[in-house]
PDB file of C-alpha atoms in Angstrom:
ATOM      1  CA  UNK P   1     -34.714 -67.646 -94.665  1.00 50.00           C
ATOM      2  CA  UNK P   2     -37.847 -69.071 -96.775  1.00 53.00           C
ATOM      3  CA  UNK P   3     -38.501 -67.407-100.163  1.00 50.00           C
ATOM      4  CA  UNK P   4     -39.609 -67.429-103.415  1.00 51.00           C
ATOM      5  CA  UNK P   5     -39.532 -64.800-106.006  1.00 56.00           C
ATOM      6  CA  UNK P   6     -40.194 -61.438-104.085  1.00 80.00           C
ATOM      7  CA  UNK P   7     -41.597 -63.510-101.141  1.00 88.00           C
ATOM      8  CA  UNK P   8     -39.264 -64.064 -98.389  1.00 91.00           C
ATOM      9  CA  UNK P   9     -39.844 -64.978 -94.700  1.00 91.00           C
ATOM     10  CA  UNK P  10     -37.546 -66.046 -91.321  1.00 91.00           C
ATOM     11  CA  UNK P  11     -38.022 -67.148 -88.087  1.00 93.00           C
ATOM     12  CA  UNK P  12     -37.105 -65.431 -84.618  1.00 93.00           C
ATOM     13  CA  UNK P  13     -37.296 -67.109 -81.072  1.00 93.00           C
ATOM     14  CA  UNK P  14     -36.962 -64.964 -78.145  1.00 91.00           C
ATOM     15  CA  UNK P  15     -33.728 -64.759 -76.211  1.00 79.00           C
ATOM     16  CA  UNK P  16     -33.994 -66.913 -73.480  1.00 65.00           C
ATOM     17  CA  UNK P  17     -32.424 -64.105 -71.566  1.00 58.00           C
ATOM     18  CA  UNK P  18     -34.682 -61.478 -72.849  1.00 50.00           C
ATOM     19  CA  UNK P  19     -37.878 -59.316 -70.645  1.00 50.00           C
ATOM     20  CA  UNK P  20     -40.372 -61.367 -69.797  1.00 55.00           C
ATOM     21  CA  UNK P  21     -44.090 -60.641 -68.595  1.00 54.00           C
ATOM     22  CA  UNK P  22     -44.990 -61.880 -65.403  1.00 62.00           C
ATOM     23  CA  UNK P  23     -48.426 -62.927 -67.120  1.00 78.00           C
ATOM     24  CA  UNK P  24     -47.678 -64.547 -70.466  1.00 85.00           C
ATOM     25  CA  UNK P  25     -44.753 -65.992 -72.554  1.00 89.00           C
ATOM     26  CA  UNK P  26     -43.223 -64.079 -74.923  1.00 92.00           C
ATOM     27  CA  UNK P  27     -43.510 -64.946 -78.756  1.00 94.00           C
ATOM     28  CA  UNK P  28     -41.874 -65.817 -81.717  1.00 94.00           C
ATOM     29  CA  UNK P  29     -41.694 -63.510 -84.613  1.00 94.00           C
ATOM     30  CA  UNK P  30     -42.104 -64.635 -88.449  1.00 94.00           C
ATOM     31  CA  UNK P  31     -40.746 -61.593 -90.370  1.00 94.00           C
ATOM     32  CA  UNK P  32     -42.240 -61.655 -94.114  1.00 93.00           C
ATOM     33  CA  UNK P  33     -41.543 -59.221 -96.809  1.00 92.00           C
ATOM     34  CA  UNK P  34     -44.062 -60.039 -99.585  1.00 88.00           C
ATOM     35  CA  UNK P  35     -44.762 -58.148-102.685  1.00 85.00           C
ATOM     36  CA  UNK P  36     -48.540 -57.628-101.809  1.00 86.00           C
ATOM     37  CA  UNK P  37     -48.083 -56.326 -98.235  1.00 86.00           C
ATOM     38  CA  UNK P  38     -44.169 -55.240 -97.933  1.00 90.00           C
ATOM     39  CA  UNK P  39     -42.483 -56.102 -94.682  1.00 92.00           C
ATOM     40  CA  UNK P  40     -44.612 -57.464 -91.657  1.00 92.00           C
ATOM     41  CA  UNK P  41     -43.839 -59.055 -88.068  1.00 94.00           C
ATOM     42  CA  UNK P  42     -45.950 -61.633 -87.509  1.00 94.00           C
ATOM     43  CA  UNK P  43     -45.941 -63.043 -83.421  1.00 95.00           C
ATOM     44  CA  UNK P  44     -46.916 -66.580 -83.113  1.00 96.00           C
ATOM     45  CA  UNK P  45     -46.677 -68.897 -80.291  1.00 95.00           C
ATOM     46  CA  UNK P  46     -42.916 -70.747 -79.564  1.00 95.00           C
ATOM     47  CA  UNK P  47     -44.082 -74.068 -80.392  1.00 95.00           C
ATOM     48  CA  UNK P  48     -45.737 -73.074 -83.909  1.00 95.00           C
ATOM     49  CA  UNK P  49     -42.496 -71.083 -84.878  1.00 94.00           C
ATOM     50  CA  UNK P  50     -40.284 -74.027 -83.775  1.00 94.00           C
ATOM     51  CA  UNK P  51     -42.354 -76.553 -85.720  1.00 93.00           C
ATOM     52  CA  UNK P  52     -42.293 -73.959 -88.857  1.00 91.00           C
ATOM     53  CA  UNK P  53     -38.436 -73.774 -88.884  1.00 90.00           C
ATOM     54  CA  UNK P  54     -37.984 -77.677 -88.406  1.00 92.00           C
ATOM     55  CA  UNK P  55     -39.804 -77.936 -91.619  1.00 87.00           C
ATOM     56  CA  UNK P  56     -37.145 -75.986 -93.213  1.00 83.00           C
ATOM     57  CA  UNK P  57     -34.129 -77.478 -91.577  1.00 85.00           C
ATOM     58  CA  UNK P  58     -35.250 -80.696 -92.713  1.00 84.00           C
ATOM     59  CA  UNK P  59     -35.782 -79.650 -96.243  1.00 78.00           C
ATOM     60  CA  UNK P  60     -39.989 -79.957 -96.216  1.00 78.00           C
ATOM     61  CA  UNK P  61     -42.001 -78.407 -98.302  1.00 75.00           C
ATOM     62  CA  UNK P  62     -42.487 -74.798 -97.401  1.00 82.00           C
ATOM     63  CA  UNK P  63     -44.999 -72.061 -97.841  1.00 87.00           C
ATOM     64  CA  UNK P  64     -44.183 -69.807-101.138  1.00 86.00           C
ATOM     65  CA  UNK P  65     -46.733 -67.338-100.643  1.00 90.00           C
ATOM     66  CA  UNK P  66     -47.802 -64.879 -97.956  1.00 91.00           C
ATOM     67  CA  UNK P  67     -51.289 -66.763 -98.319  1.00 92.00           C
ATOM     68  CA  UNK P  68     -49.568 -70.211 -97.957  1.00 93.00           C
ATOM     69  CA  UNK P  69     -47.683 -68.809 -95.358  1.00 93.00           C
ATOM     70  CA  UNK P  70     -50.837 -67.694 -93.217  1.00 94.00           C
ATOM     71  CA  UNK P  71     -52.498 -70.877 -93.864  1.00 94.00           C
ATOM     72  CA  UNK P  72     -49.667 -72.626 -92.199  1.00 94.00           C
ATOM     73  CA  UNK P  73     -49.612 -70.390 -89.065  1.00 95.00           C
ATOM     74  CA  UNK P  74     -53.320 -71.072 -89.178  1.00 95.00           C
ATOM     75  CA  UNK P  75     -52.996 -74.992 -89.348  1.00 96.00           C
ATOM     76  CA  UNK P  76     -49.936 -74.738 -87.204  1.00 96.00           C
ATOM     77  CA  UNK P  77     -51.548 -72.761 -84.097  1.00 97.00           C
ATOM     78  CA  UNK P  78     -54.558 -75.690 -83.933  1.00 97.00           C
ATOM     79  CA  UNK P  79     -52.589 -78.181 -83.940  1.00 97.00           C
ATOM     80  CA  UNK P  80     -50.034 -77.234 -81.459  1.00 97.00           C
ATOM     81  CA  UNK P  81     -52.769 -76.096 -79.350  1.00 97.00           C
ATOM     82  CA  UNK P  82     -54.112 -79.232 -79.252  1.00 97.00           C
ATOM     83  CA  UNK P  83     -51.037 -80.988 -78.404  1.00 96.00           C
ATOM     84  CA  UNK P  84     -50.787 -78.588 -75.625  1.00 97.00           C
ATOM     85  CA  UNK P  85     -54.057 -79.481 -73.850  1.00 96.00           C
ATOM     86  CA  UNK P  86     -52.873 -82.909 -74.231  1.00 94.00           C
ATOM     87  CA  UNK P  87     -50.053 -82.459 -72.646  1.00 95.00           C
ATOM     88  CA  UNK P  88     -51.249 -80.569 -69.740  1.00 96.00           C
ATOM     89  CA  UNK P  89     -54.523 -82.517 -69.206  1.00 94.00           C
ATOM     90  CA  UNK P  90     -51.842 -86.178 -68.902  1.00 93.00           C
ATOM     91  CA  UNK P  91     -50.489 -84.273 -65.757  1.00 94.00           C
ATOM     92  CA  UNK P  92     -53.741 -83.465 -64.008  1.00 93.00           C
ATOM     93  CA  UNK P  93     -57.116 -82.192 -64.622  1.00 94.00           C
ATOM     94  CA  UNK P  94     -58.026 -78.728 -65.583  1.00 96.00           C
ATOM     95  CA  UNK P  95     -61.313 -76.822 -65.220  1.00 97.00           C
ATOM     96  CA  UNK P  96     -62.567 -75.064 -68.804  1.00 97.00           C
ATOM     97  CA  UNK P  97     -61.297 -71.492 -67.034  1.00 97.00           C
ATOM     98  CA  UNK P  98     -57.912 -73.186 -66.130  1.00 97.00           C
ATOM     99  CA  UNK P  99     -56.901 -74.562 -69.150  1.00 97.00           C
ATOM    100  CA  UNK P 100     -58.391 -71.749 -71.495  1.00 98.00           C
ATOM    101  CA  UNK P 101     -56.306 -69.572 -69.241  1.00 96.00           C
ATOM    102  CA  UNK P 102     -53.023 -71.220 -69.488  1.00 96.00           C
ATOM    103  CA  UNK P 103     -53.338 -71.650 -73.517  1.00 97.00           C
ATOM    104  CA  UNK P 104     -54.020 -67.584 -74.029  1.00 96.00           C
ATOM    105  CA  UNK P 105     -50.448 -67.579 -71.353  1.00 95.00           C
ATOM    106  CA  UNK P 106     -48.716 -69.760 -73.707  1.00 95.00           C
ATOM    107  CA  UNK P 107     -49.495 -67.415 -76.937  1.00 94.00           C
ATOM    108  CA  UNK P 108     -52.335 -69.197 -78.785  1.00 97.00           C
ATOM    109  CA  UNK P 109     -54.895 -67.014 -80.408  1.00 96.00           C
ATOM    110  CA  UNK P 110     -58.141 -66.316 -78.683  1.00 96.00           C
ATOM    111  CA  UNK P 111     -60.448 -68.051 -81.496  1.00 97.00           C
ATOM    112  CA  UNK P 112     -58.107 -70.638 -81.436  1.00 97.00           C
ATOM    113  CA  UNK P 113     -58.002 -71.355 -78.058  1.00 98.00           C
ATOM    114  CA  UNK P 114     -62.108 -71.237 -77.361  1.00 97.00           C
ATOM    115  CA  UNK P 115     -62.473 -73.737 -80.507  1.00 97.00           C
ATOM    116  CA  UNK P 116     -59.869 -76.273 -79.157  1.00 97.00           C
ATOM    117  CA  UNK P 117     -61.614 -75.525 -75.665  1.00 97.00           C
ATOM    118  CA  UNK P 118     -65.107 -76.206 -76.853  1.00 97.00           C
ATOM    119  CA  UNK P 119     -64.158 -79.382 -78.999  1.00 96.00           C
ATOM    120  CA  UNK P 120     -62.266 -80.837 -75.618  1.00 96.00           C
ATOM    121  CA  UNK P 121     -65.798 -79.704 -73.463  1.00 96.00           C
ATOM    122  CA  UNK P 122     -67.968 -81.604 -76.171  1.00 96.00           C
ATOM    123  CA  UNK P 123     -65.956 -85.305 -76.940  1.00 93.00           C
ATOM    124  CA  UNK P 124     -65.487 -84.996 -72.736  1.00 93.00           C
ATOM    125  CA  UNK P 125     -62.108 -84.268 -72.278  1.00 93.00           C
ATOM    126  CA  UNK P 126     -62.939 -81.232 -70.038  1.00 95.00           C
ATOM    127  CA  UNK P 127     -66.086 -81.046 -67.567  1.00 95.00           C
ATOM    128  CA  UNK P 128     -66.237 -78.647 -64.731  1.00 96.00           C
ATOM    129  CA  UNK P 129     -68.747 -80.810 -63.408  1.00 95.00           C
ATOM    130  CA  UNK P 130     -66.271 -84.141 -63.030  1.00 94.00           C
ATOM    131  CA  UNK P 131     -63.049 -81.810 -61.996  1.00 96.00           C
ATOM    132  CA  UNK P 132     -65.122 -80.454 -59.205  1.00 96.00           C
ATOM    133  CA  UNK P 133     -66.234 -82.752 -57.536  1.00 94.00           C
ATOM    134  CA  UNK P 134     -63.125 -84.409 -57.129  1.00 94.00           C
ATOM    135  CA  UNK P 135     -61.829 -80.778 -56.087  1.00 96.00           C
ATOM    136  CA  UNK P 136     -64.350 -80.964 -53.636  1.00 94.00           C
ATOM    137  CA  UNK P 137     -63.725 -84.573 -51.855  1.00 92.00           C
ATOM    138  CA  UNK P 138     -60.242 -84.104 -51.848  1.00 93.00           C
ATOM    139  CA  UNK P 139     -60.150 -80.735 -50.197  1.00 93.00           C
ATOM    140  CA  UNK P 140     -62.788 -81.989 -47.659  1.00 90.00           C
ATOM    141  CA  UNK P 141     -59.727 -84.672 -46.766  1.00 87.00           C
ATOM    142  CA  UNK P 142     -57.326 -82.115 -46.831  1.00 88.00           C
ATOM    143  CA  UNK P 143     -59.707 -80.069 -43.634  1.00 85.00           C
ATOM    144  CA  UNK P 144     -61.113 -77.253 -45.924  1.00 90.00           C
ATOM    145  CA  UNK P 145     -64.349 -75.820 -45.289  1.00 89.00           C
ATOM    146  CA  UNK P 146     -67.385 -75.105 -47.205  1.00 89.00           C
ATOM    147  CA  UNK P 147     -66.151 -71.353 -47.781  1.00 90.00           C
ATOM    148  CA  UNK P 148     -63.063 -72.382 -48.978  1.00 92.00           C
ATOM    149  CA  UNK P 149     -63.654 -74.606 -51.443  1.00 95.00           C
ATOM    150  CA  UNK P 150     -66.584 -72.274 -53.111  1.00 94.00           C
ATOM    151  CA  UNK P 151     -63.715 -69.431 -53.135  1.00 94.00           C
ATOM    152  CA  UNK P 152     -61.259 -71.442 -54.948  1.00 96.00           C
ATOM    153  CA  UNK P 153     -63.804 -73.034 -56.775  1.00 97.00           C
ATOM    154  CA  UNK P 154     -64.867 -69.566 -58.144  1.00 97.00           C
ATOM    155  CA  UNK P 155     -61.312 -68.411 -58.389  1.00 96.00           C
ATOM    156  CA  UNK P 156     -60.596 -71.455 -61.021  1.00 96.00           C
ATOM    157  CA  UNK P 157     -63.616 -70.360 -63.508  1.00 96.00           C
ATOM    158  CA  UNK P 158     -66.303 -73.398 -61.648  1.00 96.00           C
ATOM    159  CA  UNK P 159     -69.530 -71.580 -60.107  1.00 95.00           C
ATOM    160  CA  UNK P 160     -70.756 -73.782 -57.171  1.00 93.00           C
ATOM    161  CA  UNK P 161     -74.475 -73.377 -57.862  1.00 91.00           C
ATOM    162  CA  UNK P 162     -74.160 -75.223 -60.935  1.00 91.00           C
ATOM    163  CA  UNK P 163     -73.437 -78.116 -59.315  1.00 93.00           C
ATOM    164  CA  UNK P 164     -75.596 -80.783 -58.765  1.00 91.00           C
ATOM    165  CA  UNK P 165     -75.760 -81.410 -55.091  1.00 89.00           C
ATOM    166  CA  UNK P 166     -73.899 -78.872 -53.637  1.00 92.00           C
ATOM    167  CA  UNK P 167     -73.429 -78.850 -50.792  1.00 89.00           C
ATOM    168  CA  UNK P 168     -75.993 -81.059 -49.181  1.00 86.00           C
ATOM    169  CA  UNK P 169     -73.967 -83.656 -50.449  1.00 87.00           C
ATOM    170  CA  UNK P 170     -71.048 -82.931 -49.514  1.00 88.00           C
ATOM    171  CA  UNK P 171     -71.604 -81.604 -46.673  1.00 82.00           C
ATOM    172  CA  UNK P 172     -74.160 -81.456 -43.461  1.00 76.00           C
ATOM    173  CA  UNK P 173     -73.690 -79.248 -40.062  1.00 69.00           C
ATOM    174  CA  UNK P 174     -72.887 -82.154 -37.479  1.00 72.00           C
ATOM    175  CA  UNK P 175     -69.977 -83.153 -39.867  1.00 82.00           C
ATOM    176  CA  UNK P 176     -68.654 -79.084 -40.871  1.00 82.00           C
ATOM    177  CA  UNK P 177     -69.167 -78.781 -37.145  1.00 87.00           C
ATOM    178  CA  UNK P 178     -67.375 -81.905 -36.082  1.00 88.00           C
ATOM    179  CA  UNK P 179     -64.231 -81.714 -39.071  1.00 88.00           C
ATOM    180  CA  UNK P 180     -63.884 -78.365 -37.848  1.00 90.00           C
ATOM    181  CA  UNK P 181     -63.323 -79.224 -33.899  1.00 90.00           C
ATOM    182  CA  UNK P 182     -60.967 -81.787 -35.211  1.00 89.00           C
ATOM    183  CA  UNK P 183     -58.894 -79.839 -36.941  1.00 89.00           C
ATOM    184  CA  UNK P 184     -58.832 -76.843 -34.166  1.00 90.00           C
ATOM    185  CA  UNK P 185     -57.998 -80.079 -31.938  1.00 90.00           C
ATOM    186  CA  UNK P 186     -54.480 -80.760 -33.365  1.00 88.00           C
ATOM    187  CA  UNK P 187     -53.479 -77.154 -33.309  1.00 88.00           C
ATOM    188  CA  UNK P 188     -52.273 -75.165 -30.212  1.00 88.00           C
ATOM    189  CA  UNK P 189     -54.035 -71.809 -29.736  1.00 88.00           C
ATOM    190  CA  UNK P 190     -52.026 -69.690 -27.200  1.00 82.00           C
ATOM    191  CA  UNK P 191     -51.078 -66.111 -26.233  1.00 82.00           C
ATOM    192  CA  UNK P 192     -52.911 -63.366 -25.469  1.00 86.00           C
ATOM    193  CA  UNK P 193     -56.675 -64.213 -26.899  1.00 88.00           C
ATOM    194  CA  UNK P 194     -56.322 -68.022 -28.257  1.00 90.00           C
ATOM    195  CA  UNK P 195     -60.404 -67.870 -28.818  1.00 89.00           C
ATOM    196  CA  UNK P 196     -59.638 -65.185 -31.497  1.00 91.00           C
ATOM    197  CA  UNK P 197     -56.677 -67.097 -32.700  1.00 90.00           C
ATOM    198  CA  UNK P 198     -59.042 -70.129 -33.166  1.00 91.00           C
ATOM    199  CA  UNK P 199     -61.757 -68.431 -34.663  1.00 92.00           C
ATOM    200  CA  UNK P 200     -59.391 -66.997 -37.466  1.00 92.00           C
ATOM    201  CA  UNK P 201     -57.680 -70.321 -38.251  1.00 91.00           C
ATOM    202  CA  UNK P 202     -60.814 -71.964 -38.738  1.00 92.00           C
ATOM    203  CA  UNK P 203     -62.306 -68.843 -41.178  1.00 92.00           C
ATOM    204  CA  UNK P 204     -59.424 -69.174 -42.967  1.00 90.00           C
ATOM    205  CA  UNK P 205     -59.882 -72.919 -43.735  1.00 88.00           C
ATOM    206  CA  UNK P 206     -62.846 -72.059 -45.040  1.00 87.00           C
ATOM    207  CA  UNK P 207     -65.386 -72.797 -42.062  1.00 90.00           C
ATOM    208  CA  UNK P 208     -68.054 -70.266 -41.171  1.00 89.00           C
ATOM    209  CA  UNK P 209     -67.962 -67.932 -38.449  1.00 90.00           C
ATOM    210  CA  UNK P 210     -70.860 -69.807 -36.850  1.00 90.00           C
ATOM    211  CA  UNK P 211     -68.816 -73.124 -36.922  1.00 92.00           C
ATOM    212  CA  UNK P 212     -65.852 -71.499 -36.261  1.00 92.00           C
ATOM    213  CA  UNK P 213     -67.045 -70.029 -33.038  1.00 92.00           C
ATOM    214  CA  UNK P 214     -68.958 -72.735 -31.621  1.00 92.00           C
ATOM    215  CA  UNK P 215     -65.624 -74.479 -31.401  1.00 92.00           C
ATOM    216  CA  UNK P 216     -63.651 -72.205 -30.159  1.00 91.00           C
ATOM    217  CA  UNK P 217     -66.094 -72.047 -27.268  1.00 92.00           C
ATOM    218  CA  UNK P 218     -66.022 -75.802 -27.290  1.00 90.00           C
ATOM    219  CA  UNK P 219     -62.211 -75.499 -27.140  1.00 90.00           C
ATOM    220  CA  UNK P 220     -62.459 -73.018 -24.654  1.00 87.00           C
ATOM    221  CA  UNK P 221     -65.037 -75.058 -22.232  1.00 87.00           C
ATOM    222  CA  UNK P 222     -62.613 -77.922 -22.529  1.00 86.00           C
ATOM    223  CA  UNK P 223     -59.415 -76.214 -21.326  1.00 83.00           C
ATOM    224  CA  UNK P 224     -57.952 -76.809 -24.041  1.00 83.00           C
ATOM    225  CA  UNK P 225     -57.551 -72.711 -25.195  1.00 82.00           C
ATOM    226  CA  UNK P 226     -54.343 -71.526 -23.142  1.00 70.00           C
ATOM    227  CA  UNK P 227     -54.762 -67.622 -22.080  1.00 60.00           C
TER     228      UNK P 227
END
């Protein structure tokens, strides 16, 4: 417990047992009882209540005012925040969606958040631009299609027509055509309709049902569809 005078104020870290949301983390809680504003529960992030009751274990200077107090939280939520995006961003690249996303899961504060966000965007930490396309050429390795990739594209914040390029060049309709027969090559498409069967798989990888038809009748001219 932190106090001074008629200002007092503790930290509370959720029970590692406790509910949790499917969605985001639960909080801390910073109980204060100040002579200005009586007794409040303030929720903060884990990480910014952790850092706040290190300070006191290790005998730093502490906050002796509810204004003090908020100007910590304040200081403390940026900084952690940032610390966070550096983190995550060491692992793998984010898009702007992604990572604002996963800070507003881990507790930070909307403003806080979209300023940290905007300051990574503008020294060129984060670029939608840059994470795309290497989304893009690495999912055209993996056998996705055009359809695909714009779906999970859009699903991760990125909007394909603000790319530059896309998808000319990326990709043209010998070579969609052509990835897609190879793919529909390795697999074996049996049972009672195995065109149907091969038209599906190949939607669902993200080729259109133009592509994904022609080779199925390719398939199918070949022999290669068992009935």
């Amino acid at each position: 417990m932190g106090s001074s005078g008629s200002f007092e104020w503790s930290v509370s870290l959720p029970g590692s047992k406790g509910s949790r949301s499917t969605f985001y983390k639960p909080k801390a809680s910073i109980c204060v009882d100040s002579e200005s504003c009586g007794h409040e529960e303030l929720f903060v992030p884990v990480s910014v209540a952790k850092v706040l009751a290190r300070h006191r274990k290790d005998g730093e200077s502490l906050p002796d005012s509810r204004a003090e107090l908020i100007f910590q939280l304040s200081w403390l939520e940026e900084t952690e925040c940032r610390k966070r995006v550096e983190g995550l961003i060491n692992r793998r690249d984010y898009s702007t969606s992604e990572l604002t996303l996963r800070l507003q899961r881990d507790g930070y504060p909307s403003d806080v958040v979209k300023s940290v966000v905007e300051r990574m965007v503008e020294v060129g930490v984060l670029n939608d631009s840059r994470y795309a396309d290497v989304f893009i050429r690495s999912k055209i390795s993996s056998g996705w299609g055009e359809l695909r990739i714009e779906r999970e594209l859009s699903r991760r914040g990125v909007d394909v027509e603000t790319l530059e390029g896309w998808p000319d060049s990326y990709f043209d309709a010998t070579n969609e055509a052509e990835r897609a027969y190879e793919l529909a090559s390795r697999r074996r498409f049996s049972g009672r309709d195995p065109y149907a069967k091969a038209v599906r798989y190949l939607i669902g990888r993200g080729f259109s049902y133009s592509v994904a038809s022609d080779v199925a009748s390719r398939l199918k001219d070949e022999g290669t569809l068992l009935g």
